[in-house]
Amino acid sequence: MQLGYSTWGMPTVPIDVSIPHLASLGFDGIELTIIQRFTTELSTLDSTERKRIAALLEHHNLALPAIAAHSNLMDVDVESHKRNMWRLKGGVDLAIDLAQGDNIAAVNTTTGGRPGEWDTKKDFLCERVGELVNYAASKGVIIAMEPHIGAIIDTPAKVLELLEIIDSPYLKVNFDISHFDIVGMSTEETVSALAPVSVHTHVKDQRGISPDFEFLIPGEGEFDYIHYLKAMQEHGYDGFITAEVSFMVQARKNYDPLAAADLTYETLSKAFDDAGIARNP
């Protein structure tokens, strides 16, 4: 396994600041965020900027395991849906442009929608996911679906059913264990279900049980990363463990995106060491 950091936690930080900072800390790779209000929003990434980002990653020896293109797949407004699919399909194209040899980033997204809609709107969601996966498959790119609290897909069982329905090697899971930890699901329960079908991960720290919970920076809470890392290894996961700092944390008046990355690296690199798990070169 390797240790990554999502630029989700760095919406206002220029990419030529974030990449050197994360590399200097010792991270092995990054997830690049391309949604609105970010310095790397998709519409700003012309061919020149894509080449510059690729060069920065190469210069600082950072991998690009994933692209965060999170867009609502349940939007019923026609124009909004067009914009959302433009970003998701554009993320697929970006993954090809930023490919590092044979290593092509997965494109991460959540679904949108609400938990209670699964039985009535499952077919609607699957039609849209199928369109996206077919496009990604034509380019050789994997879509990584993230189960998320409050969304139509919010449990391991639902995302596993989605994978069964779509039945494509180009649809896998972006496994963010925080969304299960805050509803009281155990690490073993969720890791055993999702590690075998995951292509990428997110980790945060968190406190409390939904609805009375808060997301935290890794190191601020008591999540047992050592147990988590050992479980992921035992269940065959060998990809990136990528930290994500939530918008909840970013709303703090004193939020410092670079300091958040510092604490995250200190916390997670120590967890790798304490778990006795060597990070892959």
Short mmCIF file of N, CA and C in Angstrom, two decimals, residues 9-145:
data_model
loop_
_atom_site.label_atom_id
_atom_site.label_comp_id
_atom_site.label_asym_id
_atom_site.label_seq_id
_atom_site.Cartn_x
_atom_site.Cartn_y
_atom_site.Cartn_z
N GLY A 9 -8.69 18.83 0.31
CA GLY A 9 -8.43 19.66 1.49
C GLY A 9 -7.70 20.93 1.18
N MET A 10 -7.46 21.23 -0.11
CA MET A 10 -6.66 22.38 -0.51
C MET A 10 -7.33 23.17 -1.64
N PRO A 11 -8.57 23.59 -1.47
CA PRO A 11 -9.30 24.19 -2.60
C PRO A 11 -8.70 25.48 -3.13
N THR A 12 -8.05 26.26 -2.27
CA THR A 12 -7.50 27.55 -2.70
C THR A 12 -5.98 27.52 -2.91
N VAL A 13 -5.38 26.37 -2.69
CA VAL A 13 -3.91 26.28 -2.80
C VAL A 13 -3.53 26.01 -4.24
N PRO A 14 -2.67 26.83 -4.84
CA PRO A 14 -2.22 26.55 -6.21
C PRO A 14 -1.53 25.21 -6.30
N ILE A 15 -1.68 24.54 -7.43
CA ILE A 15 -1.12 23.20 -7.59
C ILE A 15 0.40 23.21 -7.50
N ASP A 16 1.03 24.33 -7.90
CA ASP A 16 2.49 24.37 -7.81
C ASP A 16 2.97 24.69 -6.39
N VAL A 17 2.04 24.85 -5.47
CA VAL A 17 2.36 24.91 -4.04
C VAL A 17 2.02 23.57 -3.38
N SER A 18 0.86 23.02 -3.70
CA SER A 18 0.43 21.79 -3.03
C SER A 18 1.32 20.60 -3.37
N ILE A 19 1.67 20.44 -4.64
CA ILE A 19 2.47 19.28 -5.02
C ILE A 19 3.83 19.27 -4.34
N PRO A 20 4.62 20.37 -4.38
CA PRO A 20 5.90 20.33 -3.68
C PRO A 20 5.75 20.13 -2.18
N HIS A 21 4.70 20.71 -1.59
CA HIS A 21 4.53 20.56 -0.14
C HIS A 21 4.24 19.12 0.23
N LEU A 22 3.33 18.49 -0.49
CA LEU A 22 2.98 17.10 -0.19
C LEU A 22 4.16 16.17 -0.44
N ALA A 23 4.92 16.44 -1.50
CA ALA A 23 6.10 15.62 -1.78
C ALA A 23 7.15 15.78 -0.68
N SER A 24 7.32 17.00 -0.20
CA SER A 24 8.34 17.25 0.84
C SER A 24 7.99 16.55 2.14
N LEU A 25 6.69 16.37 2.40
CA LEU A 25 6.28 15.66 3.61
C LEU A 25 6.57 14.17 3.51
N GLY A 26 6.50 13.64 2.30
CA GLY A 26 6.77 12.22 2.09
C GLY A 26 5.61 11.43 1.52
N PHE A 27 4.51 12.09 1.15
CA PHE A 27 3.41 11.37 0.52
C PHE A 27 3.87 10.71 -0.77
N ASP A 28 3.23 9.61 -1.11
CA ASP A 28 3.59 8.86 -2.32
C ASP A 28 2.78 9.30 -3.54
N GLY A 29 1.64 9.95 -3.32
CA GLY A 29 0.80 10.35 -4.45
C GLY A 29 -0.28 11.30 -4.00
N ILE A 30 -1.03 11.83 -4.99
CA ILE A 30 -2.13 12.72 -4.68
C ILE A 30 -3.38 12.31 -5.46
N GLU A 31 -4.51 12.72 -4.93
CA GLU A 31 -5.76 12.71 -5.67
C GLU A 31 -6.03 14.16 -6.07
N LEU A 32 -6.23 14.40 -7.36
CA LEU A 32 -6.44 15.74 -7.88
C LEU A 32 -7.93 16.04 -7.94
N THR A 33 -8.35 17.16 -7.33
CA THR A 33 -9.77 17.53 -7.27
C THR A 33 -10.10 18.54 -8.36
N ILE A 34 -11.17 18.25 -9.13
CA ILE A 34 -11.47 19.08 -10.30
C ILE A 34 -12.89 19.66 -10.26
N ILE A 35 -13.47 19.73 -9.05
CA ILE A 35 -14.82 20.29 -8.96
C ILE A 35 -14.76 21.81 -8.86
N GLN A 36 -15.93 22.44 -8.88
CA GLN A 36 -16.01 23.90 -8.84
C GLN A 36 -15.39 24.46 -7.57
N ARG A 37 -14.87 25.68 -7.68
CA ARG A 37 -14.28 26.46 -6.59
C ARG A 37 -12.89 25.98 -6.21
N PHE A 38 -12.32 25.05 -6.96
CA PHE A 38 -10.96 24.59 -6.71
C PHE A 38 -10.01 25.22 -7.73
N THR A 39 -8.76 25.39 -7.32
CA THR A 39 -7.77 25.97 -8.24
C THR A 39 -7.52 25.07 -9.44
N THR A 40 -7.88 23.80 -9.31
CA THR A 40 -7.72 22.85 -10.43
C THR A 40 -9.08 22.42 -10.98
N GLU A 41 -10.06 23.31 -10.92
CA GLU A 41 -11.37 23.02 -11.51
C GLU A 41 -11.19 22.65 -12.98
N LEU A 42 -11.96 21.71 -13.46
CA LEU A 42 -11.73 21.11 -14.77
C LEU A 42 -11.64 22.14 -15.90
N SER A 43 -12.49 23.15 -15.87
CA SER A 43 -12.51 24.11 -16.98
C SER A 43 -11.23 24.92 -17.09
N THR A 44 -10.42 24.93 -16.03
CA THR A 44 -9.15 25.69 -16.06
C THR A 44 -8.00 24.85 -16.60
N LEU A 45 -8.24 23.57 -16.82
CA LEU A 45 -7.14 22.66 -17.17
C LEU A 45 -7.04 22.48 -18.68
N ASP A 46 -6.49 23.50 -19.35
CA ASP A 46 -6.26 23.37 -20.78
C ASP A 46 -5.04 22.49 -21.02
N SER A 47 -4.68 22.29 -22.25
CA SER A 47 -3.59 21.34 -22.55
C SER A 47 -2.26 21.79 -21.94
N THR A 48 -2.03 23.09 -21.90
CA THR A 48 -0.79 23.60 -21.31
C THR A 48 -0.74 23.30 -19.82
N GLU A 49 -1.86 23.53 -19.13
CA GLU A 49 -1.90 23.29 -17.69
C GLU A 49 -1.80 21.80 -17.38
N ARG A 50 -2.38 20.97 -18.22
CA ARG A 50 -2.28 19.53 -17.99
C ARG A 50 -0.83 19.07 -18.12
N LYS A 51 -0.14 19.59 -19.09
CA LYS A 51 1.28 19.23 -19.25
C LYS A 51 2.09 19.73 -18.07
N ARG A 52 1.73 20.91 -17.55
CA ARG A 52 2.47 21.46 -16.41
C ARG A 52 2.24 20.61 -15.16
N ILE A 53 1.01 20.18 -14.93
CA ILE A 53 0.72 19.34 -13.78
C ILE A 53 1.43 18.00 -13.90
N ALA A 54 1.41 17.42 -15.08
CA ALA A 54 2.11 16.15 -15.30
C ALA A 54 3.60 16.30 -15.00
N ALA A 55 4.17 17.42 -15.44
CA ALA A 55 5.60 17.65 -15.19
C ALA A 55 5.88 17.84 -13.71
N LEU A 56 4.99 18.53 -13.00
CA LEU A 56 5.17 18.71 -11.56
C LEU A 56 5.13 17.38 -10.83
N LEU A 57 4.18 16.54 -11.20
CA LEU A 57 4.08 15.22 -10.56
C LEU A 57 5.34 14.40 -10.82
N GLU A 58 5.81 14.43 -12.05
CA GLU A 58 7.01 13.66 -12.39
C GLU A 58 8.23 14.20 -11.64
N HIS A 59 8.37 15.53 -11.62
CA HIS A 59 9.52 16.15 -10.97
C HIS A 59 9.57 15.81 -9.48
N HIS A 60 8.41 15.78 -8.85
CA HIS A 60 8.35 15.53 -7.41
C HIS A 60 8.08 14.07 -7.07
N ASN A 61 8.09 13.22 -8.09
CA ASN A 61 7.98 11.77 -7.90
C ASN A 61 6.70 11.40 -7.14
N LEU A 62 5.59 12.01 -7.57
CA LEU A 62 4.30 11.70 -6.97
C LEU A 62 3.42 10.97 -7.98
N ALA A 63 2.77 9.94 -7.53
CA ALA A 63 1.81 9.22 -8.36
C ALA A 63 0.47 9.97 -8.35
N LEU A 64 -0.37 9.63 -9.32
CA LEU A 64 -1.73 10.17 -9.40
C LEU A 64 -2.70 8.99 -9.45
N PRO A 65 -3.08 8.46 -8.29
CA PRO A 65 -3.96 7.28 -8.29
C PRO A 65 -5.42 7.60 -8.56
N ALA A 66 -5.83 8.86 -8.38
CA ALA A 66 -7.25 9.17 -8.52
C ALA A 66 -7.48 10.63 -8.84
N ILE A 67 -8.64 10.89 -9.45
CA ILE A 67 -9.13 12.24 -9.73
C ILE A 67 -10.49 12.36 -9.06
N ALA A 68 -10.68 13.39 -8.25
CA ALA A 68 -11.95 13.62 -7.56
C ALA A 68 -12.83 14.50 -8.43
N ALA A 69 -13.84 13.88 -9.04
CA ALA A 69 -14.74 14.60 -9.95
C ALA A 69 -16.17 14.59 -9.42
N HIS A 70 -16.35 14.44 -8.13
CA HIS A 70 -17.64 14.21 -7.49
C HIS A 70 -18.74 15.09 -8.07
N SER A 71 -19.73 14.45 -8.67
CA SER A 71 -20.84 15.15 -9.31
C SER A 71 -22.11 14.35 -9.11
N ASN A 72 -23.22 15.04 -8.99
CA ASN A 72 -24.51 14.43 -8.68
C ASN A 72 -25.05 13.66 -9.88
N LEU A 73 -25.17 12.36 -9.73
CA LEU A 73 -25.71 11.53 -10.80
C LEU A 73 -27.23 11.40 -10.74
N MET A 74 -27.85 11.99 -9.74
CA MET A 74 -29.29 11.88 -9.57
C MET A 74 -30.03 13.17 -9.94
N ASP A 75 -29.32 14.16 -10.43
CA ASP A 75 -29.94 15.44 -10.75
C ASP A 75 -30.94 15.28 -11.88
N VAL A 76 -32.18 15.76 -11.68
CA VAL A 76 -33.21 15.61 -12.70
C VAL A 76 -33.28 16.81 -13.64
N ASP A 77 -32.63 17.91 -13.28
CA ASP A 77 -32.58 19.06 -14.17
C ASP A 77 -31.66 18.74 -15.35
N VAL A 78 -32.16 18.93 -16.56
CA VAL A 78 -31.44 18.50 -17.76
C VAL A 78 -30.09 19.21 -17.89
N GLU A 79 -30.09 20.53 -17.72
CA GLU A 79 -28.84 21.27 -17.88
C GLU A 79 -27.84 20.94 -16.78
N SER A 80 -28.34 20.79 -15.57
CA SER A 80 -27.43 20.42 -14.47
C SER A 80 -26.81 19.05 -14.72
N HIS A 81 -27.62 18.12 -15.20
CA HIS A 81 -27.10 16.78 -15.48
C HIS A 81 -26.05 16.83 -16.58
N LYS A 82 -26.26 17.65 -17.60
CA LYS A 82 -25.26 17.79 -18.66
C LYS A 82 -23.94 18.28 -18.09
N ARG A 83 -24.01 19.27 -17.21
CA ARG A 83 -22.78 19.80 -16.60
C ARG A 83 -22.10 18.74 -15.75
N ASN A 84 -22.90 17.97 -15.01
CA ASN A 84 -22.31 16.93 -14.17
C ASN A 84 -21.63 15.85 -14.99
N MET A 85 -22.27 15.42 -16.06
CA MET A 85 -21.66 14.39 -16.91
C MET A 85 -20.45 14.94 -17.66
N TRP A 86 -20.51 16.23 -18.00
CA TRP A 86 -19.33 16.86 -18.63
C TRP A 86 -18.13 16.77 -17.70
N ARG A 87 -18.34 17.03 -16.41
CA ARG A 87 -17.22 16.96 -15.47
C ARG A 87 -16.75 15.51 -15.29
N LEU A 88 -17.66 14.59 -15.17
CA LEU A 88 -17.26 13.20 -14.95
C LEU A 88 -16.56 12.62 -16.17
N LYS A 89 -17.11 12.84 -17.35
CA LYS A 89 -16.46 12.35 -18.56
C LYS A 89 -15.17 13.12 -18.82
N GLY A 90 -15.17 14.40 -18.47
CA GLY A 90 -13.94 15.18 -18.59
C GLY A 90 -12.87 14.68 -17.66
N GLY A 91 -13.27 14.18 -16.48
CA GLY A 91 -12.31 13.57 -15.57
C GLY A 91 -11.68 12.33 -16.16
N VAL A 92 -12.48 11.58 -16.91
CA VAL A 92 -11.95 10.40 -17.61
C VAL A 92 -10.90 10.82 -18.63
N ASP A 93 -11.20 11.84 -19.41
CA ASP A 93 -10.25 12.33 -20.41
C ASP A 93 -8.98 12.85 -19.74
N LEU A 94 -9.16 13.54 -18.61
CA LEU A 94 -8.00 14.06 -17.87
C LEU A 94 -7.12 12.92 -17.37
N ALA A 95 -7.74 11.84 -16.91
CA ALA A 95 -6.97 10.69 -16.44
C ALA A 95 -6.06 10.16 -17.53
N ILE A 96 -6.53 10.17 -18.76
CA ILE A 96 -5.70 9.73 -19.89
C ILE A 96 -4.57 10.72 -20.14
N ASP A 97 -4.89 12.00 -20.09
CA ASP A 97 -3.87 13.02 -20.35
C ASP A 97 -2.78 13.02 -19.29
N LEU A 98 -3.12 12.64 -18.06
CA LEU A 98 -2.15 12.65 -16.97
C LEU A 98 -1.63 11.26 -16.63
N ALA A 99 -1.91 10.29 -17.48
CA ALA A 99 -1.45 8.92 -17.23
C ALA A 99 0.06 8.88 -17.06
N GLN A 100 0.50 8.08 -16.11
CA GLN A 100 1.92 7.90 -15.85
C GLN A 100 2.32 6.51 -16.31
N GLY A 101 2.70 6.43 -17.58
CA GLY A 101 2.96 5.13 -18.17
C GLY A 101 1.66 4.33 -18.24
N ASP A 102 1.69 3.13 -17.68
CA ASP A 102 0.49 2.29 -17.66
C ASP A 102 -0.43 2.60 -16.48
N ASN A 103 -0.01 3.52 -15.62
CA ASN A 103 -0.80 3.85 -14.43
C ASN A 103 -1.76 4.99 -14.74
N ILE A 104 -3.04 4.68 -14.76
CA ILE A 104 -4.08 5.65 -15.10
C ILE A 104 -4.95 5.88 -13.88
N ALA A 105 -5.17 7.14 -13.52
CA ALA A 105 -5.97 7.47 -12.34
C ALA A 105 -7.40 6.96 -12.49
N ALA A 106 -7.97 6.51 -11.38
CA ALA A 106 -9.40 6.25 -11.32
C ALA A 106 -10.12 7.58 -11.16
N VAL A 107 -11.37 7.62 -11.60
CA VAL A 107 -12.18 8.84 -11.46
C VAL A 107 -13.22 8.60 -10.38
N ASN A 108 -13.11 9.35 -9.30
CA ASN A 108 -13.97 9.15 -8.14
C ASN A 108 -15.21 10.03 -8.22
N THR A 109 -16.33 9.49 -7.77
CA THR A 109 -17.55 10.28 -7.63
C THR A 109 -18.44 9.66 -6.58
N THR A 110 -19.32 10.50 -6.04
CA THR A 110 -20.44 10.03 -5.24
C THR A 110 -21.68 10.02 -6.14
N THR A 111 -22.82 9.62 -5.59
CA THR A 111 -24.01 9.48 -6.43
C THR A 111 -24.98 10.64 -6.33
N GLY A 112 -25.01 11.31 -5.18
CA GLY A 112 -26.12 12.20 -4.90
C GLY A 112 -27.35 11.39 -4.50
N GLY A 113 -28.51 12.05 -4.48
CA GLY A 113 -29.72 11.37 -4.08
C GLY A 113 -29.82 11.19 -2.59
N ARG A 114 -30.83 10.42 -2.15
CA ARG A 114 -31.09 10.19 -0.74
C ARG A 114 -31.20 8.70 -0.45
N PRO A 115 -30.86 8.28 0.78
CA PRO A 115 -30.86 6.84 1.09
C PRO A 115 -32.19 6.15 0.80
N GLY A 116 -33.31 6.82 1.09
CA GLY A 116 -34.60 6.18 0.92
C GLY A 116 -35.04 6.00 -0.52
N GLU A 117 -34.26 6.50 -1.48
CA GLU A 117 -34.64 6.42 -2.89
C GLU A 117 -34.12 5.16 -3.58
N TRP A 118 -33.36 4.35 -2.88
CA TRP A 118 -32.69 3.22 -3.53
C TRP A 118 -33.67 2.29 -4.23
N ASP A 119 -34.73 1.90 -3.56
CA ASP A 119 -35.66 0.93 -4.14
C ASP A 119 -36.43 1.51 -5.33
N THR A 120 -36.74 2.80 -5.28
CA THR A 120 -37.57 3.40 -6.33
C THR A 120 -36.78 4.02 -7.47
N LYS A 121 -35.53 4.40 -7.22
CA LYS A 121 -34.75 5.11 -8.24
C LYS A 121 -33.46 4.39 -8.62
N LYS A 122 -33.36 3.14 -8.21
CA LYS A 122 -32.16 2.34 -8.52
C LYS A 122 -31.94 2.25 -10.03
N ASP A 123 -32.99 1.98 -10.79
CA ASP A 123 -32.85 1.82 -12.24
C ASP A 123 -32.40 3.13 -12.89
N PHE A 124 -32.93 4.24 -12.41
CA PHE A 124 -32.54 5.56 -12.91
C PHE A 124 -31.05 5.79 -12.69
N LEU A 125 -30.58 5.49 -11.49
CA LEU A 125 -29.16 5.65 -11.19
C LEU A 125 -28.31 4.72 -12.05
N CYS A 126 -28.72 3.46 -12.17
CA CYS A 126 -27.93 2.49 -12.93
C CYS A 126 -27.81 2.88 -14.40
N GLU A 127 -28.85 3.47 -14.94
CA GLU A 127 -28.78 3.93 -16.34
C GLU A 127 -27.70 4.98 -16.50
N ARG A 128 -27.65 5.92 -15.57
CA ARG A 128 -26.65 6.98 -15.66
C ARG A 128 -25.24 6.47 -15.36
N VAL A 129 -25.12 5.62 -14.36
CA VAL A 129 -23.81 5.04 -14.06
C VAL A 129 -23.34 4.20 -15.24
N GLY A 130 -24.25 3.45 -15.83
CA GLY A 130 -23.89 2.64 -16.99
C GLY A 130 -23.35 3.46 -18.14
N GLU A 131 -23.98 4.60 -18.42
CA GLU A 131 -23.49 5.50 -19.47
C GLU A 131 -22.08 5.97 -19.17
N LEU A 132 -21.85 6.39 -17.93
CA LEU A 132 -20.54 6.88 -17.54
C LEU A 132 -19.49 5.77 -17.61
N VAL A 133 -19.82 4.59 -17.12
CA VAL A 133 -18.87 3.48 -17.13
C VAL A 133 -18.54 3.04 -18.55
N ASN A 134 -19.53 3.05 -19.43
CA ASN A 134 -19.27 2.70 -20.82
C ASN A 134 -18.29 3.68 -21.45
N TYR A 135 -18.46 4.97 -21.15
CA TYR A 135 -17.52 5.96 -21.67
C TYR A 135 -16.13 5.72 -21.11
N ALA A 136 -16.04 5.50 -19.80
CA ALA A 136 -14.74 5.27 -19.17
C ALA A 136 -14.09 4.02 -19.71
N ALA A 137 -14.87 2.96 -19.91
CA ALA A 137 -14.32 1.71 -20.43
C ALA A 137 -13.72 1.90 -21.81
N SER A 138 -14.34 2.76 -22.63
CA SER A 138 -13.82 3.00 -23.97
C SER A 138 -12.45 3.66 -23.94
N LYS A 139 -12.11 4.26 -22.81
CA LYS A 139 -10.81 4.92 -22.64
C LYS A 139 -9.85 4.12 -21.76
N GLY A 140 -10.35 3.03 -21.17
CA GLY A 140 -9.53 2.23 -20.27
C GLY A 140 -9.38 2.83 -18.89
N VAL A 141 -10.40 3.58 -18.45
CA VAL A 141 -10.36 4.26 -17.16
C VAL A 141 -11.41 3.66 -16.23
N ILE A 142 -11.08 3.53 -14.95
CA ILE A 142 -12.00 2.98 -13.96
C ILE A 142 -12.76 4.10 -13.26
N ILE A 143 -14.07 3.93 -13.13
CA ILE A 143 -14.89 4.80 -12.30
C ILE A 143 -14.93 4.21 -10.90
N ALA A 144 -14.65 5.03 -9.89
CA ALA A 144 -14.65 4.58 -8.50
C ALA A 144 -15.83 5.22 -7.78
N MET A 145 -16.84 4.42 -7.46
CA MET A 145 -18.04 4.92 -6.82
C MET A 145 -17.87 4.93 -5.30
#
